[in-house]
Coordinates of C-alpha atoms in Angstrom, one line a residue:
M1 CA -0.1 0.0 0.0
K2 CA 1.2 3.3 -0.8
R3 CA 2.3 5.4 2.1
H4 CA 0.1 8.7 0.8
A5 CA -2.9 9.2 -1.1
L6 CA -1.3 11.8 -3.0
S7 CA 2.0 13.2 -3.4
K8 CA 2.9 15.5 -6.1
Y9 CA 5.8 18.1 -7.2
F10 CA 5.0 21.0 -9.0
G11 CA 6.3 24.5 -10.1
N12 CA 9.2 22.8 -11.5
G13 CA 9.9 20.5 -8.5
V14 CA 10.1 23.5 -5.4
G15 CA 6.4 23.1 -4.8
H16 CA 4.9 20.0 -3.1
V17 CA 1.5 19.0 -2.3
L18 CA 0.8 15.8 -0.2
R19 CA -2.7 14.1 1.4
Q20 CA -2.7 11.4 3.4
H21 CA -5.1 8.4 3.2
N22 CA -8.9 8.9 4.4
S23 CA -8.1 12.8 4.9
A24 CA -9.6 15.7 2.9
V25 CA -6.7 17.8 4.2
L26 CA -3.7 18.8 1.6
L27 CA -0.7 19.8 2.8
F28 CA 1.6 22.2 0.9
S29 CA 5.4 22.9 1.1
W30 CA 7.5 25.3 -1.0
H31 CA 11.2 25.0 -1.1
G32 CA 10.8 22.2 1.5
K33 CA 8.9 24.8 4.1
P34 CA 5.4 24.4 5.1
D35 CA 3.1 26.8 3.0
G36 CA -0.5 26.1 4.4
T37 CA -3.3 23.8 3.5
A38 CA -6.3 23.0 1.5
R39 CA -9.3 20.9 1.8
Y40 CA -11.4 19.2 -0.4
V41 CA -15.0 19.8 0.3
E42 CA -17.0 16.9 -0.9
H43 CA -20.4 18.2 -0.8
I44 CA -19.6 20.9 -3.3
N45 CA -17.0 19.0 -5.3
R46 CA -13.9 21.8 -4.8
Y47 CA -11.0 22.3 -3.2
V48 CA -10.8 25.4 -0.7
R49 CA -7.7 27.2 0.4
N50 CA -7.5 30.5 2.3
G51 CA -11.5 30.9 1.7
V52 CA -11.1 30.7 -2.1
E53 CA -12.9 27.7 -4.0
Y54 CA -11.3 26.0 -6.8
P55 CA -12.9 23.9 -9.1
S56 CA -10.0 21.0 -9.3
L57 CA -6.5 20.3 -8.0
A58 CA -5.0 21.7 -11.1
A59 CA -6.5 25.0 -10.8
L60 CA -5.5 25.3 -7.0
V61 CA -1.7 24.1 -7.9
R62 CA -1.9 26.8 -10.7
A63 CA -2.9 29.5 -8.1
V64 CA -0.4 28.4 -5.6
E65 CA 2.5 28.6 -8.3
A66 CA 1.0 32.1 -9.3
E67 CA 1.0 33.3 -5.6
H68 CA 4.7 32.2 -5.4
A69 CA 5.4 33.9 -8.8
Y70 CA 3.7 37.1 -7.9
K71 CA 5.7 37.1 -4.2
G72 CA 9.0 36.3 -6.3
T73 CA 10.1 33.5 -4.5

């Protein structure tokens, strides 16, 4: 059995998202440092991070990448 239900690198390998089995919480890191969380809300079929809803995991990851591009980190 896999250790995590989801483990994905993004942003040219500097970003990482992790989800444990049987958990709706996604843990983000950027350059190896914690970068907040997001939650999958099943009854609306959306991901939510910082009060903003995203229709898919891909849209959420793009938003995190854009956030860091804007910050310049």
